[in-house]
Amino acid sequence: MSAEVISGKEMAATIREEVKERVTDLKASGLVPGLAVVLLGEDPASQAYVRSKNKAATEAGIHSRQITLPEDTPEDELLGVVAGLNADPDIHGILVQLPLPNQIDEAKVLLAIDPSKDVDGFHPINVGRLATGDPDAPAPCTPAGIIQMLLRTGNDPSGKNAVVVGRSNIVGRPMAALLLRKARGGNATVTVAHSRTPDLGAVTRLADIVIVAIGQPDLIRADMVKPGAVVIDVGMNRVEDDTRERGHRLTGDVAYDEVSEVASAITPVPGGVGPMTIAMLLSNTVDAAVRSAAAEE
Ligand code: GUN
């Protein structure tokens, strides 16, 4: 069996068009959604993400502001920038690109973002809302994109066994919370496996849906996947490859070729989950703008 390839690239383009239509309607009523993306330092991967986020926002008609600060920016200064964005009526969504340099306490920065402008869903209030099943909590962008990928390919998680491999705050934990929620895209039986799980294959083989976000190239092999399972690969690993001009290539956490022979559907890397994250950021920004307008009425 050769798995259906779930193209995040195509699906993200569709969602971005949907967002653009919503933005056009909002603009007609005088509301221009605004997004600010804050980046510290010059890490090439983060720079590339942030550039893509800004470009996508602008293309969707969202007012987009990129704030780039030096790597050695003191914590106080970053908190000052966040306070300025919290108070700015033109900005409805704030994203501070993670990870942050060592001199900055990440938790302190996330706590400083106005929860109503938290388009990442990383503020502890929003994390708590999601964990307690609030259907209106802002959903972190990568897991929210994955839920869309499942729903839009006819793989509703409701009633399924879902195994999440990885327990990061950005992907694994919120992914599990979304799958567990009593809401559309949820209602799964959820297991979270991680780096200390012995015999990972014994756990993943039980899954109807496997979501892997652990940062280990080719960790998930064909014999770890139940025939017919849906496999979502969040991995973005840079591995050396002399056959490529750059000397490296991007690969996921799943051994794609062999798992494709077992799974019913699979996401590629690149072109899978990555583009969906950006599309959901735009969607969350529009949601935040709509909520802010409703709160003013
Ligand atoms: N770094 C990697 N992914 C993300 C994300 O979704 N949000 C933020 N803020 N930083 C990230």
CSV table of C-alpha atoms and ligand atoms in Angstrom, one decimal:
chain,number,residue,atom,x,y,z
A,1,MET,CA,0.0,0.0,0.0
A,2,SER,CA,1.2,3.5,-0.8
A,3,ALA,CA,0.0,6.2,1.5
A,4,GLU,CA,-1.9,9.2,0.5
A,5,VAL,CA,0.4,12.2,0.8
A,6,ILE,CA,-1.1,15.0,2.8
A,7,SER,CA,0.2,18.2,1.2
A,8,GLY,CA,0.5,20.9,3.8
A,9,LYS,CA,1.6,23.3,1.1
A,10,GLU,CA,-1.7,23.0,-0.8
A,11,MET,CA,-3.9,23.0,2.3
A,12,ALA,CA,-2.1,26.0,3.7
A,13,ALA,CA,-2.6,27.9,0.5
A,14,THR,CA,-6.4,27.1,0.8
A,15,ILE,CA,-6.5,28.3,4.4
A,16,ARG,CA,-4.5,31.4,3.5
A,17,GLU,CA,-7.1,32.2,0.8
A,18,GLU,CA,-9.9,31.7,3.4
A,19,VAL,CA,-8.1,34.0,5.8
A,20,LYS,CA,-7.7,36.6,3.1
A,21,GLU,CA,-11.4,36.6,2.4
A,22,ARG,CA,-12.1,37.1,6.1
A,23,VAL,CA,-9.6,40.0,6.2
A,24,THR,CA,-11.3,41.6,3.1
A,25,ASP,CA,-14.7,41.5,4.9
A,26,LEU,CA,-13.2,42.9,8.1
A,27,LYS,CA,-11.5,45.7,6.3
A,28,ALA,CA,-14.9,46.6,4.7
A,29,SER,CA,-16.2,47.2,8.2
A,30,GLY,CA,-13.1,49.2,9.2
A,31,LEU,CA,-11.0,46.6,11.0
A,32,VAL,CA,-7.5,45.8,9.8
A,33,PRO,CA,-6.0,42.8,11.7
A,34,GLY,CA,-2.5,43.5,12.8
A,35,LEU,CA,0.3,41.1,13.7
A,36,ALA,CA,3.7,41.8,15.3
A,37,VAL,CA,6.5,39.3,15.1
A,38,VAL,CA,9.5,39.9,17.4
A,39,LEU,CA,12.8,38.2,16.7
A,40,LEU,CA,16.0,38.4,18.8
A,41,GLY,CA,19.3,37.6,17.1
A,42,GLU,CA,20.3,36.2,13.7
A,43,ASP,CA,19.7,32.5,13.9
A,44,PRO,CA,19.1,31.6,10.2
A,45,ALA,CA,16.3,29.1,10.8
A,46,SER,CA,14.4,31.7,13.0
A,47,GLN,CA,15.1,34.5,10.5
A,48,ALA,CA,13.6,32.3,7.7
A,49,TYR,CA,10.5,31.5,9.8
A,50,VAL,CA,9.9,35.1,10.7
A,51,ARG,CA,10.4,36.3,7.1
A,52,SER,CA,7.8,33.7,5.9
A,53,LYS,CA,5.4,34.7,8.7
A,54,ASN,CA,5.6,38.4,7.6
A,55,LYS,CA,5.3,37.7,3.9
A,56,ALA,CA,2.2,35.4,4.5
A,57,ALA,CA,0.6,38.0,6.7
A,58,THR,CA,1.1,40.8,4.2
A,59,GLU,CA,-0.3,38.6,1.4
A,60,ALA,CA,-3.4,37.9,3.4
A,61,GLY,CA,-4.0,41.6,3.8
A,62,ILE,CA,-2.9,41.6,7.5
A,63,HIS,CA,-1.0,44.6,8.8
A,64,SER,CA,2.4,43.1,9.6
A,65,ARG,CA,5.2,44.5,11.7
A,66,GLN,CA,8.5,42.8,12.2
A,67,ILE,CA,10.7,43.8,15.1
A,68,THR,CA,14.2,42.5,15.0
A,69,LEU,CA,16.4,43.1,18.0
A,70,PRO,CA,20.1,42.2,18.7
A,71,GLU,CA,20.9,38.8,20.2
A,72,ASP,CA,22.2,40.6,23.4
A,73,THR,CA,19.0,42.6,24.0
A,74,PRO,CA,18.4,42.8,27.8
A,75,GLU,CA,15.3,41.2,29.2
A,76,ASP,CA,13.9,44.6,30.4
A,77,GLU,CA,14.2,46.0,26.9
A,78,LEU,CA,12.3,43.1,25.4
A,79,LEU,CA,9.6,43.4,28.1
A,80,GLY,CA,9.3,47.1,27.2
A,81,VAL,CA,8.7,46.2,23.5
A,82,VAL,CA,6.1,43.7,24.5
A,83,ALA,CA,4.4,46.3,26.7
A,84,GLY,CA,4.4,48.7,23.8
A,85,LEU,CA,2.7,46.1,21.5
A,86,ASN,CA,0.2,45.2,24.3
A,87,ALA,CA,-0.9,48.9,24.3
A,88,ASP,CA,-0.9,49.4,20.5
A,89,PRO,CA,-4.5,49.3,19.1
A,90,ASP,CA,-3.3,48.5,15.6
A,91,ILE,CA,-1.8,45.2,16.8
A,92,HIS,CA,-4.1,42.3,17.6
A,93,GLY,CA,-1.5,39.5,17.6
A,94,ILE,CA,1.9,39.3,19.1
A,95,LEU,CA,4.4,36.5,18.5
A,96,VAL,CA,7.8,36.4,20.1
A,97,GLN,CA,9.9,33.9,18.2
A,98,LEU,CA,11.3,31.1,20.3
A,99,PRO,CA,13.8,30.0,21.4
A,100,LEU,CA,15.1,33.1,23.1
A,101,PRO,CA,18.8,33.8,24.0
A,102,ASN,CA,20.0,32.7,27.4
A,103,GLN,CA,19.9,36.1,29.2
A,104,ILE,CA,16.1,36.1,28.7
A,105,ASP,CA,13.6,34.2,30.9
A,106,GLU,CA,11.2,32.8,28.3
A,107,ALA,CA,8.4,32.2,30.9
A,108,LYS,CA,8.6,35.9,31.9
A,109,VAL,CA,8.2,37.1,28.4
A,110,LEU,CA,5.3,34.8,27.6
A,111,LEU,CA,3.6,35.9,30.8
A,112,ALA,CA,4.0,39.6,29.7
A,113,ILE,CA,2.1,39.2,26.5
A,114,ASP,CA,-1.5,40.3,26.8
A,115,PRO,CA,-3.4,37.0,26.7
A,116,SER,CA,-6.0,38.4,24.3
A,117,LYS,CA,-3.1,39.1,21.8
A,118,ASP,CA,-1.4,35.8,22.3
A,119,VAL,CA,-1.7,34.2,18.9
A,120,ASP,CA,0.7,31.4,19.8
A,121,GLY,CA,-1.5,30.3,22.7
A,122,PHE,CA,1.6,30.1,24.9
A,123,HIS,CA,0.5,32.4,27.8
A,124,PRO,CA,-0.1,30.3,30.9
A,125,ILE,CA,-3.7,31.6,31.0
A,126,ASN,CA,-4.3,30.3,27.5
A,127,VAL,CA,-2.4,27.1,28.2
A,128,GLY,CA,-4.7,26.6,31.2
A,129,ARG,CA,-7.8,27.4,29.1
A,130,LEU,CA,-6.8,24.8,26.5
A,131,ALA,CA,-5.9,22.2,29.2
A,132,THR,CA,-9.3,22.6,30.8
A,133,GLY,CA,-11.0,22.1,27.5
A,134,ASP,CA,-12.1,25.7,26.7
A,135,PRO,CA,-13.3,25.5,23.0
A,136,ASP,CA,-12.4,29.2,22.5
A,137,ALA,CA,-8.9,29.0,23.8
A,138,PRO,CA,-6.4,30.1,21.1
A,139,ALA,CA,-4.8,26.9,19.8
A,140,PRO,CA,-1.0,26.8,19.3
A,141,CYS,CA,-0.3,27.1,15.6
A,142,THR,CA,1.5,23.9,14.8
A,143,PRO,CA,-1.0,21.6,16.6
A,144,ALA,CA,-3.9,23.6,15.3
A,145,GLY,CA,-2.6,23.1,11.8
A,146,ILE,CA,-2.3,19.3,12.4
A,147,ILE,CA,-5.9,19.1,13.5
A,148,GLN,CA,-6.9,20.9,10.3
A,149,MET,CA,-4.8,18.4,8.3
A,150,LEU,CA,-6.7,15.5,10.0
A,151,LEU,CA,-10.1,17.0,9.6
A,152,ARG,CA,-9.7,18.2,6.0
A,153,THR,CA,-8.5,14.7,4.8
A,154,GLY,CA,-11.4,12.9,6.4
A,155,ASN,CA,-9.3,11.6,9.4
A,156,ASP,CA,-11.4,13.0,12.3
A,157,PRO,CA,-9.6,12.0,15.5
A,158,SER,CA,-12.9,11.4,17.3
A,159,GLY,CA,-12.9,7.9,18.8
A,160,LYS,CA,-9.4,7.1,17.5
A,161,ASN,CA,-6.3,6.1,19.3
A,162,ALA,CA,-3.8,9.0,18.9
A,163,VAL,CA,-0.2,8.7,20.0
A,164,VAL,CA,1.8,11.9,20.3
A,165,VAL,CA,5.6,11.4,20.4
A,166,GLY,CA,7.2,14.4,22.1
A,167,ARG,CA,6.2,16.6,25.0
A,168,SER,CA,7.4,20.1,24.1
A,169,ASN,CA,5.4,23.1,25.1
A,170,ILE,CA,5.2,24.2,21.4
A,171,VAL,CA,3.9,21.0,19.9
A,172,GLY,CA,3.6,17.8,22.0
A,173,ARG,CA,1.7,19.0,25.0
A,174,PRO,CA,-0.8,21.3,23.2
A,175,MET,CA,-1.3,18.6,20.5
A,176,ALA,CA,-2.4,16.2,23.2
A,177,ALA,CA,-4.7,18.8,24.8
A,178,LEU,CA,-6.4,19.5,21.4
A,179,LEU,CA,-6.8,15.8,20.6
A,180,LEU,CA,-8.3,15.2,24.0
A,181,ARG,CA,-10.7,18.2,24.0
A,182,LYS,CA,-14.4,17.6,23.8
A,183,ALA,CA,-14.7,19.7,20.7
A,184,ARG,CA,-14.4,19.4,16.9
A,185,GLY,CA,-11.0,17.9,16.1
A,186,GLY,CA,-10.7,16.3,19.5
A,187,ASN,CA,-12.4,13.4,21.3
A,188,ALA,CA,-9.5,11.0,20.7
A,189,THR,CA,-8.0,8.5,23.2
A,190,VAL,CA,-4.6,10.2,23.7
A,191,THR,CA,-1.2,8.8,24.7
A,192,VAL,CA,1.9,10.9,25.0
A,193,ALA,CA,5.2,9.1,24.5
A,194,HIS,CA,8.6,10.8,24.8
A,195,SER,CA,12.4,10.3,25.1
A,196,ARG,CA,12.1,8.1,28.2
A,197,THR,CA,9.4,5.8,26.8
A,198,PRO,CA,10.8,2.3,26.7
A,199,ASP,CA,9.8,0.3,23.6
A,200,LEU,CA,8.3,3.2,21.7
A,201,GLY,CA,7.2,0.9,18.9
A,202,ALA,CA,5.0,-1.0,21.2
A,203,VAL,CA,3.1,2.3,22.0
A,204,THR,CA,3.1,3.7,18.4
A,205,ARG,CA,1.8,0.4,17.0
A,206,LEU,CA,-1.5,0.9,18.9
A,207,ALA,CA,-2.1,4.2,17.2
A,208,ASP,CA,-4.7,5.0,14.5
A,209,ILE,CA,-3.0,8.4,14.3
A,210,VAL,CA,0.7,9.0,15.1
A,211,ILE,CA,2.0,12.5,15.5
A,212,VAL,CA,5.8,12.7,15.9
A,213,ALA,CA,7.6,15.9,17.2
A,214,ILE,CA,10.7,14.8,18.9
A,215,GLY,CA,13.6,16.0,16.6
A,216,GLN,CA,15.2,12.7,15.8
A,217,PRO,CA,15.7,11.9,12.1
A,218,ASP,CA,14.1,8.6,10.9
A,219,LEU,CA,13.1,7.6,14.5
A,220,ILE,CA,9.7,6.1,13.4
A,221,ARG,CA,10.3,3.0,11.2
A,222,ALA,CA,7.7,1.0,9.3
A,223,ASP,CA,7.6,-1.8,11.9
A,224,MET,CA,6.5,0.8,14.5
A,225,VAL,CA,3.3,1.8,12.6
A,226,LYS,CA,0.0,-0.1,12.4
A,227,PRO,CA,-1.0,-0.8,8.8
A,228,GLY,CA,-3.5,1.9,7.7
A,229,ALA,CA,-2.5,4.5,10.4
A,230,VAL,CA,-2.3,8.2,9.6
A,231,VAL,CA,1.3,9.5,10.3
A,232,ILE,CA,2.0,13.2,10.9
A,233,ASP,CA,5.7,14.2,10.9
A,234,VAL,CA,6.5,17.5,12.7
A,235,GLY,CA,10.3,16.8,12.6
A,236,MET,CA,12.5,19.4,10.9
A,237,ASN,CA,16.0,17.9,11.1
A,238,ARG,CA,19.0,19.2,9.1
A,239,VAL,CA,21.1,16.2,8.1
A,240,GLU,CA,24.4,16.3,6.1
A,241,ASP,CA,24.0,15.3,2.5
A,242,ASP,CA,26.9,15.6,0.1
A,243,THR,CA,24.7,15.1,-2.9
A,244,ARG,CA,23.0,18.5,-2.2
A,245,GLU,CA,24.6,21.8,-3.2
A,246,ARG,CA,24.2,23.2,0.3
A,247,GLY,CA,25.7,20.0,1.8
A,248,HIS,CA,22.6,19.3,3.9
A,249,ARG,CA,18.9,18.5,3.5
A,250,LEU,CA,15.8,18.8,5.7
A,251,THR,CA,14.3,15.5,7.0
A,252,GLY,CA,11.6,14.6,9.4
A,253,ASP,CA,11.3,12.2,12.4
A,254,VAL,CA,9.7,9.5,10.2
A,255,ALA,CA,11.5,7.2,7.8
A,256,TYR,CA,9.2,8.5,5.0
A,257,ASP,CA,9.8,5.9,2.2
A,258,GLU,CA,9.3,2.8,4.3
A,259,VAL,CA,6.5,4.2,6.5
A,260,SER,CA,4.6,5.3,3.3
A,261,GLU,CA,4.3,1.6,2.5
A,262,VAL,CA,2.4,0.9,5.7
A,263,ALA,CA,0.4,4.1,6.5
A,264,SER,CA,-2.8,5.1,4.9
A,265,ALA,CA,-1.8,8.8,4.9
A,266,ILE,CA,1.4,10.6,5.7
A,267,THR,CA,2.8,14.2,5.7
A,268,PRO,CA,6.1,14.9,3.8
A,269,VAL,CA,9.0,17.0,5.1
A,270,PRO,CA,9.3,19.7,3.8
A,271,GLY,CA,5.9,20.7,2.5
A,272,GLY,CA,3.8,19.1,5.3
A,273,VAL,CA,3.2,20.5,8.7
A,274,GLY,CA,5.5,23.5,8.3
A,275,PRO,CA,3.4,25.6,5.9
A,276,MET,CA,0.3,24.9,8.1
A,277,THR,CA,1.8,26.5,11.1
A,278,ILE,CA,2.0,29.8,9.3
A,279,ALA,CA,-1.5,29.5,7.9
A,280,MET,CA,-2.9,29.0,11.5
A,281,LEU,CA,-0.9,32.0,12.8
A,282,LEU,CA,-2.8,34.1,10.3
A,283,SER,CA,-6.1,32.5,11.2
A,284,ASN,CA,-5.4,33.1,15.0
A,285,THR,CA,-4.5,36.7,14.2
A,286,VAL,CA,-7.9,37.3,12.5
A,287,ASP,CA,-9.7,35.5,15.4
A,288,ALA,CA,-7.9,37.8,17.9
A,289,ALA,CA,-8.8,40.9,15.9
A,290,VAL,CA,-12.5,39.9,15.7
A,291,ARG,CA,-12.5,39.2,19.5
A,292,SER,CA,-11.0,42.5,20.3
A,293,ALA,CA,-13.6,44.3,18.2
A,294,ALA,CA,-16.4,42.4,19.9
A,295,ALA,CA,-14.9,43.2,23.3
A,296,GLU,CA,-15.1,46.9,22.5
A,297,GLU,CA,-18.8,46.8,21.6
B,1,GUN,N1,9.6,28.5,17.3
B,1,GUN,C1,9.2,27.4,16.6
B,1,GUN,N2,7.9,27.3,16.5
B,1,GUN,C2,7.4,28.4,17.1
B,1,GUN,C3,6.0,28.9,17.2
B,1,GUN,O1,5.0,28.2,16.8
B,1,GUN,N3,5.9,30.0,17.9
B,1,GUN,C4,6.9,30.7,18.4
B,1,GUN,N4,6.7,31.9,19.0
B,1,GUN,N5,8.2,30.3,18.3
B,1,GUN,C5,8.4,29.2,17.6
